[in-house]
Amino acid sequence: QVDLVQSGGGSVQAGGSLRLSCVASESSSSTGCMGWFRQAPGKEREGVGAVRFDGRTVLAESLKGRFTISQDENKNELYLHMNNLKPEDTAKYYCAAVGRWIPLAQRLVESAYTYWGQGTQVTVSS
């Protein structure tokens, strides 16, 4: 069992920045992969980015240039850095982890993950 506790988020005007954090009860060397997802009202949950146990990251194409994902040296804290935020980024953001290797094609797929954080709301106003 891996517990994920999220922090950060909140409300910001368009063009602003926020950072989300997710602390895992175990390091990703044992979790395999950690990722961020988001779900806007009335929409399906979508993958934002993920980092594998060896530090390799993947980010949704539409978010490149504005969002980055990183991990601390101990590999038990995951970050999502969001810049130049837009109203369409408004969503509840979730941290996720899985305790095994998953292929690149699945790292932004919700069903590939086992453990989930409680979610944190990000609201971007125009």
CSV table of N, CA, C and O in Angstrom, one decimal:
chain,number,residue,atom,x,y,z
A,1,GLN,N,0.8,-1.2,0.0
A,1,GLN,CA,0.0,0.0,0.0
A,1,GLN,C,0.9,1.2,0.0
A,1,GLN,O,1.8,1.4,0.8
A,2,VAL,N,0.6,2.2,-0.9
A,2,VAL,CA,1.3,3.4,-1.0
A,2,VAL,C,0.3,4.5,-0.7
A,2,VAL,O,-0.7,4.6,-1.4
A,3,ASP,N,0.6,5.4,0.2
A,3,ASP,CA,-0.2,6.5,0.5
A,3,ASP,C,0.3,7.7,-0.2
A,3,ASP,O,1.5,8.0,-0.1
A,4,LEU,N,-0.5,8.5,-0.8
A,4,LEU,CA,-0.1,9.7,-1.5
A,4,LEU,C,-0.9,10.9,-1.0
A,4,LEU,O,-2.1,10.9,-0.9
A,5,VAL,N,-0.1,11.9,-0.5
A,5,VAL,CA,-0.7,13.1,0.1
A,5,VAL,C,-0.4,14.3,-0.8
A,5,VAL,O,0.8,14.6,-0.9
A,6,GLN,N,-1.4,15.0,-1.3
A,6,GLN,CA,-1.1,16.1,-2.2
A,6,GLN,C,-1.2,17.4,-1.4
A,6,GLN,O,-1.9,17.5,-0.4
A,7,SER,N,-0.6,18.4,-1.9
A,7,SER,CA,-0.7,19.8,-1.4
A,7,SER,C,-0.5,20.7,-2.6
A,7,SER,O,0.0,20.4,-3.6
A,8,GLY,N,-0.8,22.0,-2.3
A,8,GLY,CA,-0.7,23.0,-3.4
A,8,GLY,C,-2.0,23.2,-4.1
A,8,GLY,O,-3.1,22.8,-3.6
A,9,GLY,N,-2.0,23.8,-5.2
A,9,GLY,CA,-3.2,24.2,-5.9
A,9,GLY,C,-3.8,25.4,-5.4
A,9,GLY,O,-3.2,26.2,-4.7
A,10,GLY,N,-5.1,25.7,-5.8
A,10,GLY,CA,-5.8,26.9,-5.4
A,10,GLY,C,-6.3,27.7,-6.6
A,10,GLY,O,-6.5,27.1,-7.7
A,11,SER,N,-6.5,29.0,-6.4
A,11,SER,CA,-7.0,29.8,-7.4
A,11,SER,C,-6.0,30.8,-7.9
A,11,SER,O,-5.2,31.4,-7.1
A,12,VAL,N,-5.9,31.0,-9.2
A,12,VAL,CA,-4.9,31.9,-9.8
A,12,VAL,C,-5.6,32.6,-11.0
A,12,VAL,O,-6.4,32.0,-11.7
A,13,GLN,N,-5.1,33.7,-11.4
A,13,GLN,CA,-5.5,34.4,-12.6
A,13,GLN,C,-4.8,33.8,-13.8
A,13,GLN,O,-3.6,33.2,-13.7
A,14,ALA,N,-5.4,33.9,-15.0
A,14,ALA,CA,-4.7,33.4,-16.2
A,14,ALA,C,-3.3,34.0,-16.3
A,14,ALA,O,-3.2,35.2,-16.1
A,15,GLY,N,-2.4,33.2,-16.7
A,15,GLY,CA,-1.0,33.7,-16.9
A,15,GLY,C,-0.2,33.4,-15.6
A,15,GLY,O,1.1,33.5,-15.6
A,16,GLY,N,-0.8,33.0,-14.5
A,16,GLY,CA,-0.1,32.8,-13.3
A,16,GLY,C,0.5,31.4,-13.2
A,16,GLY,O,0.4,30.6,-14.2
A,17,SER,N,1.1,31.1,-12.1
A,17,SER,CA,1.8,29.8,-11.9
A,17,SER,C,1.4,29.2,-10.6
A,17,SER,O,1.0,29.9,-9.6
A,18,LEU,N,1.4,27.9,-10.6
A,18,LEU,CA,1.2,27.1,-9.4
A,18,LEU,C,2.1,25.9,-9.3
A,18,LEU,O,2.5,25.4,-10.4
A,19,ARG,N,2.3,25.4,-8.1
A,19,ARG,CA,3.1,24.1,-8.0
A,19,ARG,C,2.3,23.2,-7.1
A,19,ARG,O,1.8,23.5,-6.0
A,20,LEU,N,2.1,22.0,-7.6
A,20,LEU,CA,1.5,20.9,-6.8
A,20,LEU,C,2.6,20.0,-6.3
A,20,LEU,O,3.5,19.7,-7.0
A,21,SER,N,2.3,19.4,-5.2
A,21,SER,CA,3.2,18.5,-4.6
A,21,SER,C,2.5,17.2,-4.2
A,21,SER,O,1.3,17.3,-3.8
A,22,CYS,N,3.2,16.1,-4.2
A,22,CYS,CA,2.6,14.8,-3.8
A,22,CYS,C,3.7,14.0,-3.1
A,22,CYS,O,4.7,13.7,-3.7
A,23,VAL,N,3.4,13.7,-1.8
A,23,VAL,CA,4.4,13.0,-1.0
A,23,VAL,C,3.9,11.5,-0.9
A,23,VAL,O,2.7,11.3,-0.6
A,24,ALA,N,4.8,10.6,-1.3
A,24,ALA,CA,4.4,9.2,-1.3
A,24,ALA,C,5.0,8.6,0.0
A,24,ALA,O,6.1,9.0,0.5
A,25,SER,N,4.3,7.6,0.5
A,25,SER,CA,4.8,6.9,1.7
A,25,SER,C,6.0,6.0,1.4
A,25,SER,O,6.7,5.5,2.3
A,26,GLU,N,6.2,5.7,0.1
A,26,GLU,CA,7.4,5.0,-0.3
A,26,GLU,C,8.0,5.7,-1.5
A,26,GLU,O,7.3,6.4,-2.3
A,27,SER,N,9.3,5.5,-1.7
A,27,SER,CA,10.0,6.1,-2.9
A,27,SER,C,9.6,5.4,-4.2
A,27,SER,O,9.1,4.3,-4.1
A,28,SER,N,9.7,6.2,-5.3
A,28,SER,CA,9.3,5.6,-6.5
A,28,SER,C,10.2,4.5,-7.0
A,28,SER,O,9.9,3.8,-8.0
A,29,SER,N,11.4,4.3,-6.3
A,29,SER,CA,12.2,3.1,-6.7
A,29,SER,C,11.4,1.9,-6.4
A,29,SER,O,11.7,0.8,-6.9
A,30,SER,N,10.4,2.0,-5.5
A,30,SER,CA,9.6,0.8,-5.3
A,30,SER,C,8.2,1.0,-5.9
A,30,SER,O,7.5,0.0,-6.1
A,31,THR,N,7.9,2.2,-6.2
A,31,THR,CA,6.5,2.4,-6.8
A,31,THR,C,6.6,2.2,-8.3
A,31,THR,O,5.6,2.0,-8.9
A,32,GLY,N,7.7,2.4,-8.9
A,32,GLY,CA,7.8,2.2,-10.4
A,32,GLY,C,7.6,3.4,-11.2
A,32,GLY,O,8.4,3.8,-12.0
A,33,CYS,N,6.4,4.1,-10.9
A,33,CYS,CA,6.1,5.3,-11.7
A,33,CYS,C,5.1,6.1,-11.0
A,33,CYS,O,4.2,5.5,-10.3
A,34,MET,N,5.3,7.4,-11.0
A,34,MET,CA,4.3,8.3,-10.4
A,34,MET,C,3.9,9.3,-11.5
A,34,MET,O,4.6,9.7,-12.4
A,35,GLY,N,2.6,9.7,-11.4
A,35,GLY,CA,2.1,10.6,-12.4
A,35,GLY,C,1.1,11.6,-11.9
A,35,GLY,O,0.7,11.5,-10.7
A,36,TRP,N,0.7,12.5,-12.7
A,36,TRP,CA,-0.3,13.5,-12.5
A,36,TRP,C,-1.4,13.3,-13.5
A,36,TRP,O,-1.2,13.2,-14.7
A,37,PHE,N,-2.6,13.4,-13.0
A,37,PHE,CA,-3.8,13.4,-13.8
A,37,PHE,C,-4.7,14.6,-13.5
A,37,PHE,O,-4.5,15.2,-12.4
A,38,ARG,N,-5.6,14.9,-14.3
A,38,ARG,CA,-6.6,16.0,-14.0
A,38,ARG,C,-7.9,15.7,-14.6
A,38,ARG,O,-8.0,15.0,-15.5
A,39,GLN,N,-8.9,16.2,-13.9
A,39,GLN,CA,-10.3,16.0,-14.3
A,39,GLN,C,-11.1,17.3,-14.2
A,39,GLN,O,-11.3,17.8,-13.1
A,40,ALA,N,-11.5,17.8,-15.4
A,40,ALA,CA,-12.3,19.0,-15.4
A,40,ALA,C,-13.8,18.6,-15.3
A,40,ALA,O,-14.2,17.4,-15.6
A,41,PRO,N,-14.7,19.5,-14.8
A,41,PRO,CA,-16.1,19.2,-14.7
A,41,PRO,C,-16.7,18.7,-16.0
A,41,PRO,O,-16.5,19.3,-17.0
A,42,GLY,N,-17.3,17.5,-15.9
A,42,GLY,CA,-18.0,17.0,-17.1
A,42,GLY,C,-17.1,16.3,-18.1
A,42,GLY,O,-17.5,15.9,-19.2
A,43,LYS,N,-15.8,16.2,-17.7
A,43,LYS,CA,-14.9,15.5,-18.6
A,43,LYS,C,-14.2,14.3,-18.0
A,43,LYS,O,-14.2,14.2,-16.8
A,44,GLU,N,-13.6,13.5,-18.8
A,44,GLU,CA,-12.9,12.3,-18.3
A,44,GLU,C,-11.5,12.8,-17.7
A,44,GLU,O,-11.0,13.8,-18.1
A,45,ARG,N,-11.0,11.9,-16.8
A,45,ARG,CA,-9.7,12.2,-16.3
A,45,ARG,C,-8.7,12.0,-17.3
A,45,ARG,O,-8.7,11.0,-18.1
A,46,GLU,N,-7.7,12.9,-17.4
A,46,GLU,CA,-6.7,12.8,-18.4
A,46,GLU,C,-5.3,12.9,-17.8
A,46,GLU,O,-5.1,13.5,-16.8
A,47,GLY,N,-4.4,12.2,-18.5
A,47,GLY,CA,-3.0,12.2,-18.0
A,47,GLY,C,-2.3,13.5,-18.3
A,47,GLY,O,-2.5,14.1,-19.4
A,48,VAL,N,-1.6,14.0,-17.3
A,48,VAL,CA,-0.8,15.2,-17.4
A,48,VAL,C,0.7,14.9,-17.6
A,48,VAL,O,1.3,15.4,-18.6
A,49,GLY,N,1.2,14.1,-16.8
A,49,GLY,CA,2.7,13.8,-16.9
A,49,GLY,C,3.0,12.7,-15.9
A,49,GLY,O,2.2,12.4,-15.0
A,50,ALA,N,4.1,12.1,-16.1
A,50,ALA,CA,4.6,11.0,-15.3
A,50,ALA,C,6.1,11.0,-15.2
A,50,ALA,O,6.8,11.4,-16.1
A,51,VAL,N,6.6,10.4,-14.1
A,51,VAL,CA,8.0,10.2,-14.0
A,51,VAL,C,8.3,8.8,-13.6
A,51,VAL,O,7.7,8.3,-12.6
A,52,ARG,N,9.2,8.1,-14.3
A,52,ARG,CA,9.5,6.7,-13.9
A,52,ARG,C,10.5,6.7,-12.8
A,52,ARG,O,11.2,7.7,-12.5
A,53,PHE,N,10.8,5.5,-12.2
A,53,PHE,CA,11.7,5.4,-11.1
A,53,PHE,C,13.1,5.9,-11.4
A,53,PHE,O,13.8,6.3,-10.5
A,54,ASP,N,13.5,5.8,-12.7
A,54,ASP,CA,14.8,6.3,-13.1
A,54,ASP,C,14.9,7.7,-13.4
A,54,ASP,O,15.9,8.2,-13.9
A,55,GLY,N,13.8,8.5,-13.2
A,55,GLY,CA,13.8,9.9,-13.5
A,55,GLY,C,13.3,10.3,-14.8
A,55,GLY,O,13.1,11.5,-15.1
A,56,ARG,N,13.0,9.4,-15.7
A,56,ARG,CA,12.6,9.7,-17.1
A,56,ARG,C,11.1,10.2,-17.0
A,56,ARG,O,10.3,9.6,-16.3
A,57,THR,N,10.9,11.3,-17.7
A,57,THR,CA,9.6,11.9,-17.6
A,57,THR,C,8.8,11.8,-18.9
A,57,THR,O,9.4,11.7,-20.0
A,58,VAL,N,7.5,11.9,-18.8
A,58,VAL,CA,6.7,12.1,-20.0
A,58,VAL,C,5.6,13.1,-19.7
A,58,VAL,O,5.2,13.2,-18.5
A,59,LEU,N,5.3,13.9,-20.6
A,59,LEU,CA,4.3,15.0,-20.4
A,59,LEU,C,3.4,15.0,-21.6
A,59,LEU,O,3.7,14.8,-22.8
A,60,ALA,N,2.1,15.3,-21.3
A,60,ALA,CA,1.1,15.4,-22.4
A,60,ALA,C,1.6,16.5,-23.4
A,60,ALA,O,2.0,17.6,-23.0
A,61,GLU,N,1.4,16.1,-24.7
A,61,GLU,CA,1.9,17.0,-25.7
A,61,GLU,C,1.3,18.4,-25.6
A,61,GLU,O,2.0,19.4,-25.8
A,62,SER,N,0.1,18.5,-25.3
A,62,SER,CA,-0.6,19.8,-25.2
A,62,SER,C,-0.1,20.7,-24.1
A,62,SER,O,-0.4,21.9,-24.1
A,63,LEU,N,0.6,20.1,-23.1
A,63,LEU,CA,1.0,20.9,-22.0
A,63,LEU,C,2.5,21.2,-22.0
A,63,LEU,O,3.0,22.0,-21.2
A,64,LYS,N,3.2,20.7,-23.0
A,64,LYS,CA,4.6,21.0,-23.1
A,64,LYS,C,4.9,22.5,-23.3
A,64,LYS,O,4.1,23.1,-24.0
A,65,GLY,N,5.9,23.0,-22.6
A,65,GLY,CA,6.1,24.4,-22.7
A,65,GLY,C,5.5,25.2,-21.6
A,65,GLY,O,6.0,26.3,-21.3
A,66,ARG,N,4.5,24.6,-20.9
A,66,ARG,CA,3.9,25.3,-19.8
A,66,ARG,C,4.0,24.5,-18.5
A,66,ARG,O,4.2,25.1,-17.4
A,67,PHE,N,3.9,23.2,-18.6
A,67,PHE,CA,3.9,22.4,-17.4
A,67,PHE,C,5.3,21.6,-17.4
A,67,PHE,O,5.8,21.2,-18.4
A,68,THR,N,5.8,21.3,-16.2
A,68,THR,CA,6.9,20.4,-16.1
A,68,THR,C,6.6,19.5,-14.8
A,68,THR,O,5.9,19.9,-13.9
A,69,ILE,N,7.2,18.4,-14.9
A,69,ILE,CA,7.1,17.4,-13.8
A,69,ILE,C,8.5,17.1,-13.3
A,69,ILE,O,9.4,16.9,-14.0
A,70,SER,N,8.6,17.0,-12.0
A,70,SER,CA,9.9,16.7,-11.4
A,70,SER,C,9.7,15.9,-10.1
A,70,SER,O,8.6,15.7,-9.6
A,71,GLN,N,10.8,15.4,-9.6
A,71,GLN,CA,10.8,14.5,-8.4
A,71,GLN,C,12.0,14.9,-7.5
A,71,GLN,O,13.0,15.2,-8.1
A,72,ASP,N,11.8,14.7,-6.2
A,72,ASP,CA,13.0,15.0,-5.4
A,72,ASP,C,14.0,13.9,-5.4
A,72,ASP,O,13.7,12.8,-5.9
A,73,GLU,N,15.1,14.1,-4.8
A,73,GLU,CA,16.2,13.1,-4.9
A,73,GLU,C,15.8,11.8,-4.3
A,73,GLU,O,16.3,10.7,-4.7
A,74,ASN,N,15.0,11.9,-3.2
A,74,ASN,CA,14.7,10.6,-2.5
A,74,ASN,C,13.6,9.9,-3.3
A,74,ASN,O,13.2,8.8,-2.9
A,75,LYS,N,13.0,10.5,-4.3
A,75,LYS,CA,12.0,9.9,-5.2
A,75,LYS,C,10.8,9.6,-4.4
A,75,LYS,O,10.1,8.6,-4.8
A,76,ASN,N,10.5,10.3,-3.4
A,76,ASN,CA,9.2,10.1,-2.8
A,76,ASN,C,8.3,11.3,-2.8
A,76,ASN,O,7.2,11.3,-2.2
A,77,GLU,N,8.7,12.4,-3.5
A,77,GLU,CA,7.9,13.6,-3.6
A,77,GLU,C,7.9,14.0,-5.1
A,77,GLU,O,8.9,14.1,-5.7
A,78,LEU,N,6.7,14.1,-5.6
A,78,LEU,CA,6.5,14.5,-7.0
A,78,LEU,C,6.0,15.9,-7.1
A,78,LEU,O,5.1,16.3,-6.2
A,79,TYR,N,6.4,16.6,-8.1
A,79,TYR,CA,6.0,18.0,-8.3
A,79,TYR,C,5.4,18.2,-9.6
A,79,TYR,O,5.8,17.5,-10.6
A,80,LEU,N,4.4,19.1,-9.7
A,80,LEU,CA,3.9,19.5,-11.0
A,80,LEU,C,4.0,21.1,-11.0
A,80,LEU,O,3.3,21.7,-10.2
A,81,HIS,N,4.8,21.6,-11.9
A,81,HIS,CA,5.0,23.0,-12.0
A,81,HIS,C,4.2,23.5,-13.2
A,81,HIS,O,4.4,23.0,-14.3
A,82,MET,N,3.3,24.4,-12.9
A,82,MET,CA,2.4,24.8,-13.9
A,82,MET,C,2.5,26.4,-14.1
A,82,MET,O,2.4,27.1,-13.2
A,83,ASN,N,2.9,26.7,-15.4
A,83,ASN,CA,3.1,28.1,-15.7
A,83,ASN,C,2.2,28.6,-16.8
A,83,ASN,O,1.6,27.7,-17.5
A,84,ASN,N,2.0,29.9,-16.9
A,84,ASN,CA,1.1,30.5,-17.9
A,84,ASN,C,-0.2,29.7,-17.9
A,84,ASN,O,-0.7,29.3,-19.0
A,85,LEU,N,-0.8,29.6,-16.8
A,85,LEU,CA,-2.0,28.9,-16.6
A,85,LEU,C,-3.2,29.5,-17.4
A,85,LEU,O,-3.2,30.8,-17.5
A,86,LYS,N,-4.0,28.7,-17.9
A,86,LYS,CA,-5.2,29.1,-18.7
A,86,LYS,C,-6.5,28.7,-18.0
A,86,LYS,O,-6.5,27.7,-17.3
A,87,PRO,N,-7.6,29.3,-18.3
A,87,PRO,CA,-8.9,28.9,-17.7
A,87,PRO,C,-9.2,27.4,-18.0
A,87,PRO,O,-9.8,26.7,-17.2
A,88,GLU,N,-8.7,26.9,-19.2
A,88,GLU,CA,-9.0,25.5,-19.5
A,88,GLU,C,-8.2,24.5,-18.7
A,88,GLU,O,-8.4,23.3,-18.8
A,89,ASP,N,-7.2,25.0,-17.9
A,89,ASP,CA,-6.5,24.2,-17.0
A,89,ASP,C,-7.2,23.9,-15.7
A,89,ASP,O,-6.8,23.2,-14.8
A,90,THR,N,-8.3,24.6,-15.5
A,90,THR,CA,-9.1,24.4,-14.3
A,90,THR,C,-9.6,23.0,-14.2
A,90,THR,O,-10.2,22.5,-15.2
A,91,ALA,N,-9.3,22.3,-13.1
A,91,ALA,CA,-9.6,20.9,-12.9
A,91,ALA,C,-9.2,20.5,-11.5
A,91,ALA,O,-8.5,21.2,-10.8
A,92,LYS,N,-9.6,19.3,-11.2
A,92,LYS,CA,-9.1,18.7,-10.0
A,92,LYS,C,-7.9,17.8,-10.4
A,92,LYS,O,-8.0,17.0,-11.4
A,93,TYR,N,-6.8,18.0,-9.8
A,93,TYR,CA,-5.6,17.4,-10.1
A,93,TYR,C,-5.3,16.2,-9.2
A,93,TYR,O,-5.4,16.4,-7.9
A,94,TYR,N,-4.9,15.1,-9.7
A,94,TYR,CA,-4.6,13.9,-8.9
A,94,TYR,C,-3.2,13.4,-9.1
A,94,TYR,O,-2.7,13.3,-10.2
A,95,CYS,N,-2.6,13.0,-8.0
A,95,CYS,CA,-1.3,12.3,-8.1
A,95,CYS,C,-1.6,10.8,-8.1
A,95,CYS,O,-2.6,10.3,-7.5
A,96,ALA,N,-0.8,10.0,-8.8
A,96,ALA,CA,-1.0,8.6,-8.8
A,96,ALA,C,0.3,7.9,-8.8
A,96,ALA,O,1.4,8.4,-9.2
A,97,ALA,N,0.3,6.6,-8.4
A,97,ALA,CA,1.5,5.8,-8.4
A,97,ALA,C,1.2,4.4,-8.7
A,97,ALA,O,0.0,3.9,-8.5
A,98,VAL,N,2.1,3.7,-9.3
A,98,VAL,CA,2.0,2.3,-9.6
A,98,VAL,C,3.3,1.6,-9.2
A,98,VAL,O,4.4,2.1,-9.4
A,99,GLY,N,3.2,0.4,-8.6
A,99,GLY,CA,4.3,-0.3,-8.0
A,99,GLY,C,5.0,-1.3,-9.0
A,99,GLY,O,5.5,-2.3,-8.5
A,100,ARG,N,5.0,-0.9,-10.2
A,100,ARG,CA,5.7,-1.8,-11.2
A,100,ARG,C,6.0,-1.0,-12.4
A,100,ARG,O,5.5,0.1,-12.6
A,101,TRP,N,6.9,-1.5,-13.3
A,101,TRP,CA,7.2,-0.8,-14.5
A,101,TRP,C,6.0,-0.9,-15.4
A,101,TRP,O,5.4,-1.9,-15.6
A,102,ILE,N,5.7,0.2,-16.1
A,102,ILE,CA,4.7,0.3,-17.1
A,102,ILE,C,5.3,0.9,-18.3
A,102,ILE,O,6.1,1.8,-18.2
A,103,PRO,N,4.9,0.4,-19.5
A,103,PRO,CA,5.5,1.0,-20.7
A,103,PRO,C,5.1,2.4,-20.9
A,103,PRO,O,4.1,2.9,-20.4
A,104,LEU,N,5.9,3.1,-21.7
A,104,LEU,CA,5.6,4.5,-22.0
A,104,LEU,C,4.2,4.8,-22.4
A,104,LEU,O,3.6,5.8,-22.0
A,105,ALA,N,3.7,4.0,-23.3
A,105,ALA,CA,2.3,4.2,-23.8
A,105,ALA,C,1.3,4.2,-22.7
A,105,ALA,O,0.1,4.7,-23.0
A,106,GLN,N,1.6,3.7,-21.6
A,106,GLN,CA,0.6,3.6,-20.5
A,106,GLN,C,0.8,4.6,-19.4
A,106,GLN,O,-0.1,4.7,-18.5
A,107,ARG,N,1.8,5.4,-19.5
A,107,ARG,CA,2.2,6.2,-18.3
A,107,ARG,C,1.2,7.4,-18.1
A,107,ARG,O,1.2,8.0,-17.1
A,108,LEU,N,0.4,7.7,-19.1
A,108,LEU,CA,-0.6,8.7,-19.0
A,108,LEU,C,-2.0,8.1,-19.1
A,108,LEU,O,-3.0,8.8,-19.4
A,109,VAL,N,-2.1,6.9,-18.8
A,109,VAL,CA,-3.4,6.2,-18.8
A,109,VAL,C,-3.8,5.9,-17.4
A,109,VAL,O,-3.1,5.2,-16.6
A,110,GLU,N,-5.0,6.3,-17.0
A,110,GLU,CA,-5.5,6.2,-15.7
A,110,GLU,C,-5.5,4.8,-15.2
A,110,GLU,O,-5.1,4.5,-14.0
A,111,SER,N,-5.9,3.9,-16.0
A,111,SER,CA,-6.1,2.5,-15.5
A,111,SER,C,-4.8,1.8,-15.2
A,111,SER,O,-4.8,0.7,-14.6
A,112,ALA,N,-3.7,2.4,-15.6
A,112,ALA,CA,-2.4,1.8,-15.3
A,112,ALA,C,-1.9,2.0,-13.9
A,112,ALA,O,-1.0,1.3,-13.4
A,113,TYR,N,-2.6,2.9,-13.2
A,113,TYR,CA,-2.1,3.3,-11.8
A,113,TYR,C,-3.0,2.6,-10.8
A,113,TYR,O,-4.2,2.4,-10.9
A,114,THR,N,-2.3,2.3,-9.6
A,114,THR,CA,-2.9,1.6,-8.5
A,114,THR,C,-3.3,2.5,-7.4
A,114,THR,O,-4.4,2.4,-6.8
A,115,TYR,N,-2.5,3.5,-7.1
A,115,TYR,CA,-2.7,4.3,-5.9
A,115,TYR,C,-2.9,5.8,-6.3
A,115,TYR,O,-2.3,6.3,-7.3
A,116,TRP,N,-3.8,6.4,-5.6
A,116,TRP,CA,-4.2,7.8,-5.9
A,116,TRP,C,-4.2,8.7,-4.7
A,116,TRP,O,-4.6,8.3,-3.6
A,117,GLY,N,-3.9,9.9,-5.0
A,117,GLY,CA,-4.0,10.9,-4.0
A,117,GLY,C,-5.4,11.4,-3.8
A,117,GLY,O,-6.3,11.0,-4.6
A,118,GLN,N,-5.6,12.3,-2.9
A,118,GLN,CA,-7.0,12.8,-2.6
A,118,GLN,C,-7.5,13.8,-3.6
A,118,GLN,O,-8.7,14.1,-3.6
A,119,GLY,N,-6.6,14.4,-4.5
A,119,GLY,CA,-7.0,15.4,-5.4
A,119,GLY,C,-6.9,16.8,-4.8
A,119,GLY,O,-7.1,17.0,-3.6
A,120,THR,N,-6.6,17.7,-5.7
A,120,THR,CA,-6.5,19.1,-5.3
A,120,THR,C,-7.0,20.0,-6.4
A,120,THR,O,-6.7,19.8,-7.6
A,121,GLN,N,-7.8,21.0,-6.0
A,121,GLN,CA,-8.5,21.8,-7.0
A,121,GLN,C,-7.5,22.9,-7.5
A,121,GLN,O,-6.9,23.6,-6.7
A,122,VAL,N,-7.5,23.1,-8.8
A,122,VAL,CA,-6.9,24.2,-9.4
A,122,VAL,C,-7.9,25.0,-10.2
A,122,VAL,O,-8.6,24.4,-11.1
A,123,THR,N,-8.0,26.3,-9.9
A,123,THR,CA,-9.0,27.1,-10.6
A,123,THR,C,-8.3,28.3,-11.2
A,123,THR,O,-7.6,29.0,-10.5
A,124,VAL,N,-8.4,28.5,-12.5
A,124,VAL,CA,-7.8,29.6,-13.2
A,124,VAL,C,-8.9,30.5,-13.8
A,124,VAL,O,-9.7,30.1,-14.6
A,125,SER,N,-8.8,31.7,-13.4
A,125,SER,CA,-9.8,32.7,-13.8
A,125,SER,C,-9.2,33.6,-14.9
A,125,SER,O,-8.0,33.9,-15.0
A,126,SER,N,-10.1,34.0,-15.8
A,126,SER,CA,-9.7,34.8,-16.9
A,126,SER,C,-9.6,36.3,-16.6
A,126,SER,O,-10.1,36.7,-15.5
